[in-house]
Coordinates of C-alpha atoms in Angstrom, one line a residue:
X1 CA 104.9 -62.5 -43.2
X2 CA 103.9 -63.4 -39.4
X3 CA 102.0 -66.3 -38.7
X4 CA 98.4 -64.5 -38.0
X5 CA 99.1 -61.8 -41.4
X6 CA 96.2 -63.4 -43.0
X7 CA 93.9 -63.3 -40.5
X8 CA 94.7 -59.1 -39.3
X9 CA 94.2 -58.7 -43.3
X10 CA 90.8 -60.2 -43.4
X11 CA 89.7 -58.5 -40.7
X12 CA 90.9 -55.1 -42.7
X13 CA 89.1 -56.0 -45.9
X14 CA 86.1 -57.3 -44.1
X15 CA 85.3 -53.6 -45.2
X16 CA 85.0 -54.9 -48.5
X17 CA 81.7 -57.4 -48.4
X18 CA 79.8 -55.1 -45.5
X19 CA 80.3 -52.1 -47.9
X20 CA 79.0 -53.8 -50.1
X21 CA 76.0 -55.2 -47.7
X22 CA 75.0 -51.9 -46.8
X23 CA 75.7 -50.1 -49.7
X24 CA 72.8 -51.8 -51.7
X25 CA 70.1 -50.9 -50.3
X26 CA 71.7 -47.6 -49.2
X27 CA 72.6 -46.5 -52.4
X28 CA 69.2 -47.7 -54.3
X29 CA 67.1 -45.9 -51.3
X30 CA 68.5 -42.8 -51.8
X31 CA 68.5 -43.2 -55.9
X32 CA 64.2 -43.6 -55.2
X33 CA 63.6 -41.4 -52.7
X34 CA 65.7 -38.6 -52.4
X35 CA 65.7 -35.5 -55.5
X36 CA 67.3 -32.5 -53.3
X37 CA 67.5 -28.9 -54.6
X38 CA 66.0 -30.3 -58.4
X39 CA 69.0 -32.5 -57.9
X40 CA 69.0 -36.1 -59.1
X41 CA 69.3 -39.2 -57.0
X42 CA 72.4 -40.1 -58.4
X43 CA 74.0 -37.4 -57.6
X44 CA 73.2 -37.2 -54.3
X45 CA 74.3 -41.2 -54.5
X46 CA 77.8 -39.8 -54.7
X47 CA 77.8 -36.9 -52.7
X48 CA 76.3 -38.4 -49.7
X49 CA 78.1 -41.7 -50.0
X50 CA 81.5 -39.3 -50.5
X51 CA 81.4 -37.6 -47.6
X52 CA 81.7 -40.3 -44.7
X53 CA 85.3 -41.4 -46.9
X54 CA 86.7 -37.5 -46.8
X55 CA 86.0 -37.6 -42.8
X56 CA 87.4 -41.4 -42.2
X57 CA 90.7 -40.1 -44.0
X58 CA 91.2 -37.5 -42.5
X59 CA 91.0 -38.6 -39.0
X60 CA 93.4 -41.6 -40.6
X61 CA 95.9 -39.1 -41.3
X62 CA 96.6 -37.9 -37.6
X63 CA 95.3 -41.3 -36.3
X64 CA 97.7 -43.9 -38.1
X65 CA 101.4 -44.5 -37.8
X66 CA 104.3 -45.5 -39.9
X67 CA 105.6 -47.4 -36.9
X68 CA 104.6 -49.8 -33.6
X69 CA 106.5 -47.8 -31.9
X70 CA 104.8 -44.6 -32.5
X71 CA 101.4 -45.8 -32.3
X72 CA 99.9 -44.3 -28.7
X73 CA 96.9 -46.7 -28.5
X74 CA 99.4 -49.3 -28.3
X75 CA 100.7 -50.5 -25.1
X76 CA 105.0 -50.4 -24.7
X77 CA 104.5 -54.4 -24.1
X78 CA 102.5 -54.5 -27.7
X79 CA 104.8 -52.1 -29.6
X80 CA 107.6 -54.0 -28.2
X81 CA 106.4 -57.1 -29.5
X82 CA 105.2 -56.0 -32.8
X83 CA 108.8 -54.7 -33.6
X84 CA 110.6 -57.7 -32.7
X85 CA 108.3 -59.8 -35.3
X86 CA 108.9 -57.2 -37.7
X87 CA 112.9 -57.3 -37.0
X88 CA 112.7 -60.9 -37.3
X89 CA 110.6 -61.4 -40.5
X90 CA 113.0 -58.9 -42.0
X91 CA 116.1 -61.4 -41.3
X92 CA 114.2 -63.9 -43.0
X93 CA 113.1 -62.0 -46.1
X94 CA 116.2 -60.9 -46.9
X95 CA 117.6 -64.2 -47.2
X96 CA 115.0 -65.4 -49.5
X97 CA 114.3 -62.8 -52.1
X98 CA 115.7 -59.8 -53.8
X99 CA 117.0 -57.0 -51.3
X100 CA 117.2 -54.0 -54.3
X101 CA 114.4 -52.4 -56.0
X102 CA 115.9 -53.1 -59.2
X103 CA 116.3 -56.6 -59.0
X104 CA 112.9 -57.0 -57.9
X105 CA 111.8 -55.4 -60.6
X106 CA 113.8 -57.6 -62.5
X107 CA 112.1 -61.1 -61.3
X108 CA 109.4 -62.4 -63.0
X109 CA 107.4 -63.3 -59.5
X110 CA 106.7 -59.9 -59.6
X111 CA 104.6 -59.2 -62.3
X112 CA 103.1 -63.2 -62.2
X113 CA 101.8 -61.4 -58.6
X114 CA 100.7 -58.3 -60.8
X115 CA 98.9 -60.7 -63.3
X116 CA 97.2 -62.6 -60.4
X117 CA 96.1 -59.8 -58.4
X118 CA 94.6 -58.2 -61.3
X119 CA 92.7 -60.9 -62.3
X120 CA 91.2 -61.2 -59.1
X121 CA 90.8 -56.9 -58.8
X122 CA 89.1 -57.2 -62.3
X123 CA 86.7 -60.2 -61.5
X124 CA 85.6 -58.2 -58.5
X125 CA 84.7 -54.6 -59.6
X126 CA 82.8 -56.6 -62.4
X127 CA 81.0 -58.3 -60.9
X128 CA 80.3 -55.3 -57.7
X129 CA 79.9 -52.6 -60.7
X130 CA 76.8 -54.5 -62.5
X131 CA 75.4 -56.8 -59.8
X132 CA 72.2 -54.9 -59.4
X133 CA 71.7 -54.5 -63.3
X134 CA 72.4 -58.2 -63.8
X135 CA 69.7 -58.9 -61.6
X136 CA 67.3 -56.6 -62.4
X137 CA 67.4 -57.8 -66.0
X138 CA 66.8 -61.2 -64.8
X139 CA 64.1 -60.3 -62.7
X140 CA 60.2 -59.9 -62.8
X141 CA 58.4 -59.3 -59.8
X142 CA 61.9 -57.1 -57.7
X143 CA 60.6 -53.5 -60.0
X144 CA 62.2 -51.2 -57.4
X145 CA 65.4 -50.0 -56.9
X146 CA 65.5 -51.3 -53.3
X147 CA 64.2 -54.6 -53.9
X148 CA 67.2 -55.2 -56.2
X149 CA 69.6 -53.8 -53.6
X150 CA 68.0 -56.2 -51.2
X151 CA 68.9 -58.6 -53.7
X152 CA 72.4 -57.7 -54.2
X153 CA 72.7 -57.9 -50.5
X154 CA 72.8 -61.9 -50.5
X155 CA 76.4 -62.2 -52.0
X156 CA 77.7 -59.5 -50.0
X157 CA 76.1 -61.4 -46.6
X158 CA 78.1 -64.1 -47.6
X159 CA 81.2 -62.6 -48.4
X160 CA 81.9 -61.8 -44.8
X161 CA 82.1 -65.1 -43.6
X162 CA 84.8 -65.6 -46.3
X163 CA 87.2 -63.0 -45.4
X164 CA 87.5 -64.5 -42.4
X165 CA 87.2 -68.2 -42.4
X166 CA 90.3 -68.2 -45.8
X167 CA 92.0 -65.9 -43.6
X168 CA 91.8 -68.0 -40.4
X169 CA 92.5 -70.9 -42.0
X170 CA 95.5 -70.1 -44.2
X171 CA 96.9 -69.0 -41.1
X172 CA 96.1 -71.8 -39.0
X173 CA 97.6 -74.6 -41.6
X174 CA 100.1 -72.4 -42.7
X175 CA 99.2 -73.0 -46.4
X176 CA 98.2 -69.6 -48.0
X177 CA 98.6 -70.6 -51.7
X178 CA 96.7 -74.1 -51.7
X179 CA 93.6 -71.7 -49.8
X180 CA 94.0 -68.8 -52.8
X181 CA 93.8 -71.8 -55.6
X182 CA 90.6 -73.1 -54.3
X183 CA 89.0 -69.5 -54.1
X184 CA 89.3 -68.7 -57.5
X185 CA 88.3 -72.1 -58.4
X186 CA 84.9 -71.5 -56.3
X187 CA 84.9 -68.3 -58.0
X188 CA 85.4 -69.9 -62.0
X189 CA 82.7 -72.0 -61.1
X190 CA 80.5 -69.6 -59.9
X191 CA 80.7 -67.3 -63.0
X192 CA 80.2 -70.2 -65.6
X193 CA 76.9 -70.8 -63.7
X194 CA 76.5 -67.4 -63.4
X195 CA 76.7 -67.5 -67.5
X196 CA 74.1 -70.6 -67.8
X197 CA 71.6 -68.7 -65.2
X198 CA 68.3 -67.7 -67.0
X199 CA 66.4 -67.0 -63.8
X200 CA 67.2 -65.0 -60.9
X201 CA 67.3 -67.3 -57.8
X202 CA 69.4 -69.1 -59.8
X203 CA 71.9 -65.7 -60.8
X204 CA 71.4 -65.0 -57.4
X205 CA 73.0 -68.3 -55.9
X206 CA 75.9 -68.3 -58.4
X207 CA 76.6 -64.5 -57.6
X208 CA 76.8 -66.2 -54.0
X209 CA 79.1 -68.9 -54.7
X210 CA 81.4 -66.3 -56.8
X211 CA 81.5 -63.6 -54.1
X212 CA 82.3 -66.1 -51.5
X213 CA 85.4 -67.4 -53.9
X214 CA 86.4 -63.4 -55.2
X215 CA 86.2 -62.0 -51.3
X216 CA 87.8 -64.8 -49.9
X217 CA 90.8 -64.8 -51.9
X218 CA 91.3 -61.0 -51.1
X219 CA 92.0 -60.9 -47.6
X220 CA 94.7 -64.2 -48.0
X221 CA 96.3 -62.4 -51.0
X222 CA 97.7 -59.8 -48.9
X223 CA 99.0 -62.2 -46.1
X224 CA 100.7 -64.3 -49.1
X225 CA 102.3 -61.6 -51.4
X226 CA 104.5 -60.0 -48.0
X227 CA 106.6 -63.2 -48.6
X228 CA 107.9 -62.3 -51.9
X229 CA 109.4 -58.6 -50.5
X230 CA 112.2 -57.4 -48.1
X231 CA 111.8 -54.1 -46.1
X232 CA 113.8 -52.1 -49.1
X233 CA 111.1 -53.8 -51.8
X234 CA 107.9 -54.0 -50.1
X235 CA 106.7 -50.4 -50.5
X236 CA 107.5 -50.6 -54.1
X237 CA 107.1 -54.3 -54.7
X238 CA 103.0 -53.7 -53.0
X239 CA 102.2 -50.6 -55.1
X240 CA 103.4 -52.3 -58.2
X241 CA 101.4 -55.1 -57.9
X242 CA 98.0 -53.0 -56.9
X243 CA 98.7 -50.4 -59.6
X244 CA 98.3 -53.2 -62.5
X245 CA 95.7 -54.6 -60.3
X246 CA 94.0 -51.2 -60.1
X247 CA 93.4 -51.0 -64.0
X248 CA 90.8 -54.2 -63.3
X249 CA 89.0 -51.4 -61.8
X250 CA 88.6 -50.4 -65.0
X251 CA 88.4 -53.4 -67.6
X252 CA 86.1 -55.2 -65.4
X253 CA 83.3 -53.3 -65.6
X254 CA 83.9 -52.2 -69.3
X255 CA 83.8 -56.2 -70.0
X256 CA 80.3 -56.0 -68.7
X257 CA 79.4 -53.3 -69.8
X258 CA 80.5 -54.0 -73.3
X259 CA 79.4 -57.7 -74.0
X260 CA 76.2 -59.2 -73.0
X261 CA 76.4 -60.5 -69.7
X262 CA 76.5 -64.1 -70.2
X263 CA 79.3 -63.2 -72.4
X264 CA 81.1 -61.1 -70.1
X265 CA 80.8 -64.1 -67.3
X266 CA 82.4 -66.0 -69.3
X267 CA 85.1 -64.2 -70.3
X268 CA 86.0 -63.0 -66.1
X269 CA 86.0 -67.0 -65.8
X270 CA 88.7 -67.9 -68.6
X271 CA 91.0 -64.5 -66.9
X272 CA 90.5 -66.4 -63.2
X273 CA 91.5 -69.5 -64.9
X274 CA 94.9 -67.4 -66.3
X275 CA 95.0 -66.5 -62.6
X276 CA 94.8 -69.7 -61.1
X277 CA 97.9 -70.7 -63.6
X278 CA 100.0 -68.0 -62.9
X279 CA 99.5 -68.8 -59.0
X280 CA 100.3 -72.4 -59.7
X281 CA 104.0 -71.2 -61.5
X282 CA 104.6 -69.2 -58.4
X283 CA 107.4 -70.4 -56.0
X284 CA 109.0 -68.6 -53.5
X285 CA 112.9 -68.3 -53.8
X286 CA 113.8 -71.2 -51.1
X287 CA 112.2 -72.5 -48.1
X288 CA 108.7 -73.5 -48.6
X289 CA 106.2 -71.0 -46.7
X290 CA 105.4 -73.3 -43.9
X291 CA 109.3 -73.3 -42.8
X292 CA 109.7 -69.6 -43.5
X293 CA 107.2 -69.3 -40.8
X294 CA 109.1 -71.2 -38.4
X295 CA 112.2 -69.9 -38.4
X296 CA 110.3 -66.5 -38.2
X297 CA 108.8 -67.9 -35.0
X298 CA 112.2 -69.3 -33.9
X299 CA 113.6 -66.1 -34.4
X300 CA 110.7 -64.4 -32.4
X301 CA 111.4 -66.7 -29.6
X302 CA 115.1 -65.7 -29.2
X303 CA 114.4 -62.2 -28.9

C-alpha cells in the first residue's frame, strides 16, 4: 500500500514483456536449428529454456527474505525505513478492511478481485500462447520460424514501456484504479481490431496496442489489490486471487486454440469488458485511495 508500490511492482514484472522480447526469437532459433542427440527442437525448446528458471530459484531460495530486517544487502538505515512503512501501512489496513481470514473470505471484493485478475491473466497467456501462430497464419513472405519470432517481438518491445510508465504514473497521481480502467480499455480495443485484421501489419499493430493495455495493467494490479488486505489476510487474500487467476493460464489459450481466431479475439474482448465492470463495482471499505495514502505518509512521518 506505499506510495511508490506500483512503481517497485512494475519494475518486478518488467520480466514479463522482456521474456517475452527475447523469448521469440530464442525459442523459434532453437526450434530451426538445433535437433540434439535425434532429439527434436521442441524439446530442447523446453529443456534449454527450463534450466536458467531451476538455477534463478534456487539461488532465490538462500538469496530472498521474509523480512527488511533480515535482508543483508540492505543497509540498517534502509531496513529501518522499510519497516516503519510497513508498520504504518498495517495501522491503516486494519482500519479499513477485514482483519480475519474468514471474513475476508466472506466479502465479495475478494472474488470481484479474483474475477478481474483473471480476466486480465486469461487475456494475456492467450494472446502470449498463440502470438506467433496468429501471425504466421496471417503472413506470406515471414516462412521461418525466426522471422515470426522477430515479429512477435514488436508487442513485447512495447510492453516494457508500459510496465513502467502505468506504474509510474499511478503512483505519481495516486489514482491506481482510473490507470487499470483505461488499460483494459486499450486492450478491448486492441483485440476487436485484432478480430477485423486480415493482414499482418495490421495484426501486428493491434497485437501492439493490446500488449501495451494487458502489460500495463499487470504491474498497477499488484500495487492496487494490497489495499484491500491487512497483514493477517494478505498471504491468503493474494494467493486467492492468483489461484483463480491462474486457471486463465489455462482457458486462454484453449479459447484460441479452440475457436478460430477472430472468434477467440472476440470473445478475450467481451471477458475484458466483464473485467472493466467488475473494477468499476469495486470500492474500498472507507477512505478513498488517495487519503489512505496520506495518512500512510502522515503516519510514516511520525515515526
Amino acid at each position: 500500500m506505499s506510495f511508490s508500490a506500483a512503481s517497485a511492482t512494475a519494475a518486478l514484472l518488467l520480466a514479463l514483456p522482456i521474456g517475452g522480447l527475447i523469448g521469440a526469437p530464442v525459442s523459434t532459433w532453437i526450434l530451426d536449428n538445433i535437433s540434439w542427440f535425434g532429439m527434436a527442437g521442441w524439446r530442447w525448446m523446453f529443456i534449454l529454456e527450463g534450466i536458467p528458471a531451476i538455477i534463478i530459484g534456487v539461488v532465490v531460495v538462500f538469496y530472498l527474505t521474509n523480512r527488511p530486517t533480515n535482508a543483508k544487502w540492505l543497509s540498517k538505515e534502509e531496513s529501518v525505513w522499510l519497516e516503519g512503512e510497513l508498520s504504518a501501512e498495517r495501522k491503516v489496513s486494519s482500519k479499513m478492511n477485514k482483519v480475519t481470514k474468514l471474513d475476508m473470505l466472506k466479502d465479495s471484493k475478494i472474488w470481484k478481485l479474483s474475477l478481474f485478475y483473471f480476466a486480465g491473466y486469461t487475456s494475456i497467456y492467450g494472446l502470449s500462447f498463440w502470438m506467433p501462430t496468429i501471425i504466421k497464419s496471417l503472413s506470406e513472405n515471414a516462412t521461418t520460424n525466426l522471422e515470426i519470432g522477430w515479429l512477435a517481438m514488436i508487442p513485447s518491445l512495447v510492453g516494457i514501456p508500459a510496465v513502467i510508465f502505468v506504474g509510474w504514473n499511478s503512483d505519481r497521481t495516486n489514482a491506481h484504479k482510473p490507470h487499470l480502467l483505461v488499460c483494459l480499455l486499450i486492450a478491448v480495443t486492441g483485440f476487436i481490431g485484432c478480430g477485423f485484421s486480415d493482414g499482418v501489419f495490421m495484426m501486428v499493430l493491434m497485437l501492439t496496442i493490446t500488449s501495451f493495455g494487458l502489460y500495463g495493467f499487470s504491474g498497477c494490479f499488484f500495487a492496487y489489490m494490497t489495499f484491500f488486505f491487512t497483514e493477517s489476510t494478505a498471504p491468503v487474500g493474494i494467493a486467492l486471487v492468483n489461484s483463480f487467476a491462474a486457471l486463465g493460464g489455462f482457458v486462454g489459450p484453449m479459447i484460441l486454440g479452440t475457436v478460430a481466431f477472430t472468434q477467440g479475439m472476440f470473445i478475450l474482448s467481451g471477458l475484458l469488458v466483464i473485467g472493466v465492470i467488475t473494477l468499476l463495482s469495486l470500492k474500498l471499505s472507507s477512505a478513498p485511495e488517495e487519503n489512505t495514502i496520506k495518512e500512510v505518509e502522515v503516519n510514516i512521518n511520525h515515526l
